[in-house]
């Protein structure tokens, strides 16, 4: 059995790039039979607590990430 998890997902906290609301995202993950999901919002981690709590509540393994950019000095 193959297991698949999205590892590059932007939520509503990624301004101008993501539109997924956390509660709806987790519900859709469950609906598709997936058991884990990551969020990797752009440069912010504001949604991590809501994401973690909702994922645990719905029996989904939360994978916490962040898409960051590094500029050399």
Short mmCIF file of C-alpha atoms in Angstrom, two decimals:
data_model
loop_
_atom_site.label_atom_id
_atom_site.label_comp_id
_atom_site.label_asym_id
_atom_site.label_seq_id
_atom_site.Cartn_x
_atom_site.Cartn_y
_atom_site.Cartn_z
CA UNK A 1 0.00 0.00 0.00
CA UNK A 2 1.42 3.37 -1.02
CA UNK A 3 1.14 6.28 1.38
CA UNK A 4 0.99 9.82 0.03
CA UNK A 5 1.22 13.11 1.90
CA UNK A 6 1.29 16.58 0.45
CA UNK A 7 4.40 18.31 1.78
CA UNK A 8 4.06 21.72 0.09
CA UNK A 9 0.71 23.25 1.05
CA UNK A 10 -0.08 26.92 1.57
CA UNK A 11 -3.03 27.98 3.69
CA UNK A 12 -4.85 31.27 4.02
CA UNK A 13 -1.85 32.47 6.04
CA UNK A 14 0.28 32.61 2.87
CA UNK A 15 -0.95 35.96 1.63
CA UNK A 16 -1.66 36.12 -2.11
CA UNK A 17 -0.64 32.48 -2.56
CA UNK A 18 -2.82 30.20 -0.45
CA UNK A 19 -6.54 30.04 0.06
CA UNK A 20 -7.05 26.78 1.97
CA UNK A 21 -8.70 27.18 5.33
CA UNK A 22 -7.19 24.83 7.86
CA UNK A 23 -10.40 23.15 9.02
CA UNK A 24 -11.53 22.56 5.42
CA UNK A 25 -8.07 21.34 4.42
CA UNK A 26 -7.95 18.71 7.16
CA UNK A 27 -11.50 17.58 6.39
CA UNK A 28 -10.55 17.12 2.72
CA UNK A 29 -7.44 15.14 3.69
CA UNK A 30 -9.66 12.77 5.70
CA UNK A 31 -12.16 12.55 2.84
CA UNK A 32 -9.37 11.48 0.47
CA UNK A 33 -8.19 8.79 2.90
CA UNK A 34 -4.84 10.42 3.60
CA UNK A 35 -3.41 10.12 7.11
CA UNK A 36 -1.03 13.11 7.16
CA UNK A 37 -0.53 16.56 5.65
CA UNK A 38 2.03 19.35 5.89
CA UNK A 39 1.58 23.08 5.76
CA UNK A 40 4.43 25.24 4.52
CA UNK A 41 3.19 28.80 4.51
CA UNK A 42 5.42 31.57 3.15
CA UNK A 43 7.65 32.93 5.90
CA UNK A 44 5.04 32.66 8.66
CA UNK A 45 3.96 30.08 11.19
CA UNK A 46 0.81 31.82 12.42
CA UNK A 47 -1.43 28.87 11.51
CA UNK A 48 0.63 26.12 13.11
CA UNK A 49 -1.29 25.87 16.39
CA UNK A 50 -4.71 25.81 14.70
CA UNK A 51 -3.36 23.33 12.14
CA UNK A 52 -1.90 21.04 14.79
CA UNK A 53 -5.02 21.06 16.98
CA UNK A 54 -7.41 20.46 14.05
CA UNK A 55 -5.28 17.68 12.58
CA UNK A 56 -5.03 15.83 15.90
CA UNK A 57 -8.77 16.32 16.48
CA UNK A 58 -9.56 14.72 13.11
CA UNK A 59 -6.97 11.91 13.42
CA UNK A 60 -4.50 13.29 10.86
CA UNK A 61 -0.75 13.50 11.47
CA UNK A 62 0.30 17.15 11.17
CA UNK A 63 3.65 17.87 9.52
CA UNK A 64 4.85 21.36 10.39
CA UNK A 65 6.94 23.32 7.96
CA UNK A 66 7.60 26.79 6.63
CA UNK A 67 8.77 28.02 3.24
CA UNK A 68 11.55 30.46 3.93
CA UNK A 69 13.91 32.46 1.78
CA UNK A 70 17.51 33.17 2.62
CA UNK A 71 19.43 36.13 1.29
CA UNK A 72 23.22 36.13 1.54
CA UNK A 73 24.69 39.15 3.33
#
